[in-house]
């Protein structure tokens, strides 16, 4: 943690709005309900000046959190998504491109679909019979006066299938809203004051659900220290971006023509960037952070991080990432930054703690733990576990679930269904309060629970560890059975509620940390083994001696990913340029990034690599996995440390990229992940694959080849292990993997016992002979 931060602010600006630094970033799904709109909603605030030159962008309902199509059920089914408007933009136009379908059973005269924004009706969509059951499209204009900072877009089905008495939950009452529907927004930029109190805005705005793209500009070709400072900054932005993802295109000595950017300068190097001036005296002011207007884009800002040397630049970057909320004014000079405590293994803020039980309230906002109505959305609890939990003997993760619900009027089929990653675990019955013949417990509950309150309950269950990838989600669905009273008697009172209590717990204590490597799936999903320490203090990034902008971009984007999965900036990472002086890196895990014809360390470590890319010729070592299955009894076949027996060689000019994992040649037990391409564009493809959920799950094994939107993973022949087991478990595990050795030991033990019995019986026989 940051022990102390002192700074001097220069040229303070008046701040009329609440600084964004006081608002913590959150996922779009966690946005609060839309606030009361101001008198002139959508208009600029007094300290914001609208600027001409608007733009339009489109976001799908899927990007806004609708993982699946929206299902509207019953006589008044409703569902929706939330969206926000950036602090530096004002909406000039909004349209919804809606893809939908509805039931042929709906009566057009008394049925329709309503579109609402912040609970106000925007349009009513008729449901004529001649279009029923078809996939339809409709463009809906949304009045800008209805749109504020935080907004909710709802779609509501008013459905009826008969003019007589009807079942309010009849299966013919449905409408489907495609999550590929698109919200199109036209916005005009606003000119904000130059004030650090707004950080991380406007560079990152939590209202924006799109991927963060933040250019990083170096005044001159950066050295290792400047790259370490830049990696700290991009990991912070990656942490803030979260589920959105982030990428960081890099340039040297050239600002982007438009848009916000981060600039790193050392030794008063601002003047090396055309159009970027330097305040008088800034060169000698020490580590500093300032925000200024973009010289060619008046609506954009530049965040300039400066220092007289690499140490000061890294101090300024660390102050921004761990103490940025205390900064204010147009510029701040960092006077003192006390040493940040080093991280401990597996203590990443975004990971489940391994030394204590974790409450659900630590993982999700309490407002998201409530379900209302007969067709509620799932209650979701996202969490991450370390990828190296060893589940050979201890195979389950205990969960203590506490929940409350509206008591059922009579015993029925109502349940709380529990799933993990869409895999069903168990169904917990929702009990009724029998006032005629109450049990002892129910009698106590009748006294303890006031009328109208929710009935408390709890349950303990285990989650099999094999069902948990590193990024997982617990899902709770309240199913309230609808009681049928008879014809014309069914009245659906949508007054049922259910909650999952924030003091419910999940516990991953007691697991050993031990994993077979290489495992690119662990790297792609959690950055393991580098993120074992959240500050990356045991990680070294190796770049070419003369990197290209594509190498810089790949490195910075990977640091953003590390910050996203750990929730902590990588302020202790080490950067090395070229493959010289490797002995200093022997006790670190290495992430090697290379493009072009002379990548670092590849020639030195060619024998360790399962592939090579050289002069357009590509060689990949193939797996003998099939022969392993056919010859499982052969102990030699079980040894995966031998090289592969076959390989493929071909020539191509494509910009393929390859991830490869192997044990470090510098020290056993340490890991190397190599990202390599013969062209810089291939590196960007590889980084983008880590941001695409569909491609991410295909990266596994020891070698993964990325060709645009295609990923192929190969099983390599090399294997080593990272972590530790207690001696007894280690011996038991080793014997389980070597059955022939177990048989030999069993035979030897039996022979030894037999020999000892033989000696004992012989001695007894001699004693009898002497007695005779």
Short mmCIF file of N, CA and C in Angstrom, two decimals, residues 7-23 47 87 191-204 236 289-293 300-304 320 324-332:
data_model
loop_
_atom_site.label_atom_id
_atom_site.label_comp_id
_atom_site.label_asym_id
_atom_site.label_seq_id
_atom_site.Cartn_x
_atom_site.Cartn_y
_atom_site.Cartn_z
N UNK A 7 2.71 16.05 -2.72
CA UNK A 7 2.90 16.65 -4.03
C UNK A 7 2.52 18.11 -3.97
N UNK A 8 3.04 18.87 -4.91
CA UNK A 8 2.72 20.28 -5.05
C UNK A 8 1.94 20.47 -6.33
N UNK A 9 0.77 21.08 -6.25
CA UNK A 9 -0.07 21.29 -7.42
C UNK A 9 0.18 22.67 -7.99
N UNK A 10 0.27 22.74 -9.29
CA UNK A 10 0.51 23.98 -9.99
C UNK A 10 -0.72 24.35 -10.80
N UNK A 11 -0.98 25.63 -10.94
CA UNK A 11 -2.06 26.15 -11.76
C UNK A 11 -3.38 25.44 -11.50
N UNK A 12 -3.90 25.50 -10.28
CA UNK A 12 -5.15 24.80 -10.00
C UNK A 12 -6.29 25.35 -10.81
N UNK A 13 -7.21 24.47 -11.18
CA UNK A 13 -8.38 24.88 -11.95
C UNK A 13 -9.62 24.70 -11.09
N UNK A 14 -10.62 25.55 -11.33
CA UNK A 14 -11.88 25.40 -10.63
C UNK A 14 -12.63 24.19 -11.15
N UNK A 15 -13.15 23.36 -10.25
CA UNK A 15 -13.86 22.15 -10.63
C UNK A 15 -15.31 22.29 -10.20
N UNK A 16 -16.19 22.38 -11.19
CA UNK A 16 -17.60 22.56 -10.88
C UNK A 16 -18.32 21.25 -10.66
N UNK A 17 -17.80 20.15 -11.28
CA UNK A 17 -18.45 18.85 -11.14
C UNK A 17 -17.65 17.99 -10.19
N UNK A 18 -18.28 16.95 -9.69
CA UNK A 18 -17.59 16.03 -8.78
C UNK A 18 -16.46 15.35 -9.51
N UNK A 19 -15.22 15.39 -9.04
CA UNK A 19 -14.11 14.74 -9.75
C UNK A 19 -14.35 13.26 -9.89
N UNK A 20 -13.92 12.74 -11.05
CA UNK A 20 -14.09 11.30 -11.29
C UNK A 20 -13.23 10.48 -10.36
N UNK A 21 -12.20 11.08 -9.79
CA UNK A 21 -11.34 10.32 -8.88
C UNK A 21 -12.11 9.80 -7.68
N UNK A 22 -13.22 10.47 -7.36
CA UNK A 22 -14.01 10.01 -6.21
C UNK A 22 -14.92 8.87 -6.56
N UNK A 23 -15.00 8.52 -7.86
CA UNK A 23 -15.89 7.44 -8.29
C UNK A 23 -15.05 6.27 -8.73
N UNK A 47 -18.97 24.29 -16.56
CA UNK A 47 -17.53 24.26 -16.80
C UNK A 47 -17.18 23.46 -18.04
N UNK A 87 -18.32 11.64 -19.56
CA UNK A 87 -18.33 12.96 -18.95
C UNK A 87 -17.91 14.05 -19.92
N UNK A 191 -15.29 20.37 -23.95
CA UNK A 191 -13.96 20.77 -23.52
C UNK A 191 -13.94 20.87 -22.00
N UNK A 192 -13.19 19.98 -21.36
CA UNK A 192 -13.11 19.95 -19.90
C UNK A 192 -11.92 20.77 -19.42
N UNK A 193 -11.94 21.21 -18.18
CA UNK A 193 -10.78 21.94 -17.65
C UNK A 193 -9.59 21.00 -17.45
N UNK A 194 -8.41 21.57 -17.46
CA UNK A 194 -7.19 20.79 -17.20
C UNK A 194 -7.04 20.63 -15.69
N UNK A 195 -7.49 19.50 -15.19
CA UNK A 195 -7.45 19.29 -13.74
C UNK A 195 -7.25 17.80 -13.47
N UNK A 196 -6.20 17.49 -12.69
CA UNK A 196 -5.90 16.11 -12.35
C UNK A 196 -6.96 15.50 -11.42
N UNK A 197 -7.79 16.35 -10.81
CA UNK A 197 -8.83 15.83 -9.92
C UNK A 197 -9.85 14.98 -10.67
N UNK A 198 -9.94 15.13 -11.99
CA UNK A 198 -10.89 14.35 -12.77
C UNK A 198 -10.38 12.94 -13.07
N UNK A 199 -9.10 12.67 -12.82
CA UNK A 199 -8.53 11.37 -13.17
C UNK A 199 -9.35 10.24 -12.54
N UNK A 200 -9.53 9.12 -13.25
CA UNK A 200 -8.91 8.77 -14.53
C UNK A 200 -9.58 9.36 -15.76
N UNK A 201 -10.68 10.14 -15.58
CA UNK A 201 -11.29 10.81 -16.72
C UNK A 201 -10.40 11.96 -17.19
N UNK A 202 -10.43 12.32 -18.45
CA UNK A 202 -11.22 11.72 -19.54
C UNK A 202 -10.52 10.54 -20.23
N UNK A 203 -9.37 10.11 -19.70
CA UNK A 203 -8.61 9.05 -20.37
C UNK A 203 -9.32 7.71 -20.25
N UNK A 204 -9.95 7.47 -19.12
CA UNK A 204 -10.83 6.32 -18.96
C UNK A 204 -12.10 6.81 -18.28
N UNK A 236 -2.34 0.04 -14.85
CA UNK A 236 -3.37 0.77 -14.11
C UNK A 236 -4.60 0.98 -14.97
N UNK A 289 3.39 15.17 -12.90
CA UNK A 289 2.25 14.70 -13.69
C UNK A 289 1.44 15.94 -14.04
N UNK A 290 1.09 16.11 -15.30
CA UNK A 290 0.26 17.24 -15.69
C UNK A 290 -0.69 16.83 -16.80
N UNK A 291 -1.78 17.56 -16.89
CA UNK A 291 -2.75 17.34 -17.95
C UNK A 291 -2.88 18.63 -18.74
N UNK A 292 -2.89 18.50 -20.06
CA UNK A 292 -2.95 19.67 -20.94
C UNK A 292 -3.77 19.34 -22.17
N UNK A 293 -4.17 20.37 -22.89
CA UNK A 293 -4.97 20.17 -24.09
C UNK A 293 -4.10 19.63 -25.21
N UNK A 300 -9.51 17.02 -26.82
CA UNK A 300 -8.75 15.90 -26.25
C UNK A 300 -7.73 16.41 -25.24
N UNK A 301 -7.28 15.50 -24.39
CA UNK A 301 -6.30 15.83 -23.36
C UNK A 301 -5.07 14.94 -23.49
N UNK A 302 -3.96 15.47 -23.00
CA UNK A 302 -2.72 14.71 -22.89
C UNK A 302 -2.36 14.59 -21.41
N UNK A 303 -2.05 13.38 -20.97
CA UNK A 303 -1.57 13.15 -19.62
C UNK A 303 -0.06 12.98 -19.73
N UNK A 304 0.70 13.95 -19.23
CA UNK A 304 2.15 13.97 -19.40
C UNK A 304 2.81 13.59 -18.08
N UNK A 320 0.97 8.06 -9.67
CA UNK A 320 -0.29 8.14 -10.41
C UNK A 320 -1.16 6.92 -10.16
N UNK A 324 -3.29 8.41 -7.28
CA UNK A 324 -3.82 9.40 -8.20
C UNK A 324 -5.03 10.14 -7.69
N UNK A 325 -5.81 9.52 -6.81
CA UNK A 325 -7.03 10.16 -6.32
C UNK A 325 -6.74 11.39 -5.46
N UNK A 326 -5.49 11.55 -5.01
CA UNK A 326 -5.16 12.71 -4.18
C UNK A 326 -4.62 13.88 -4.98
N UNK A 327 -4.46 13.70 -6.29
CA UNK A 327 -3.89 14.76 -7.13
C UNK A 327 -4.97 15.75 -7.53
N UNK A 328 -4.56 17.00 -7.76
CA UNK A 328 -5.47 18.03 -8.23
C UNK A 328 -4.66 19.12 -8.92
N UNK A 329 -5.38 19.99 -9.60
CA UNK A 329 -4.71 21.06 -10.33
C UNK A 329 -4.26 20.60 -11.70
N UNK A 330 -3.77 21.53 -12.50
CA UNK A 330 -3.32 21.20 -13.85
C UNK A 330 -2.01 20.43 -13.84
N UNK A 331 -1.22 20.58 -12.77
CA UNK A 331 0.08 19.91 -12.71
C UNK A 331 0.41 19.61 -11.26
N UNK A 332 1.13 18.54 -11.03
CA UNK A 332 1.55 18.16 -9.69
C UNK A 332 2.97 17.63 -9.74
#
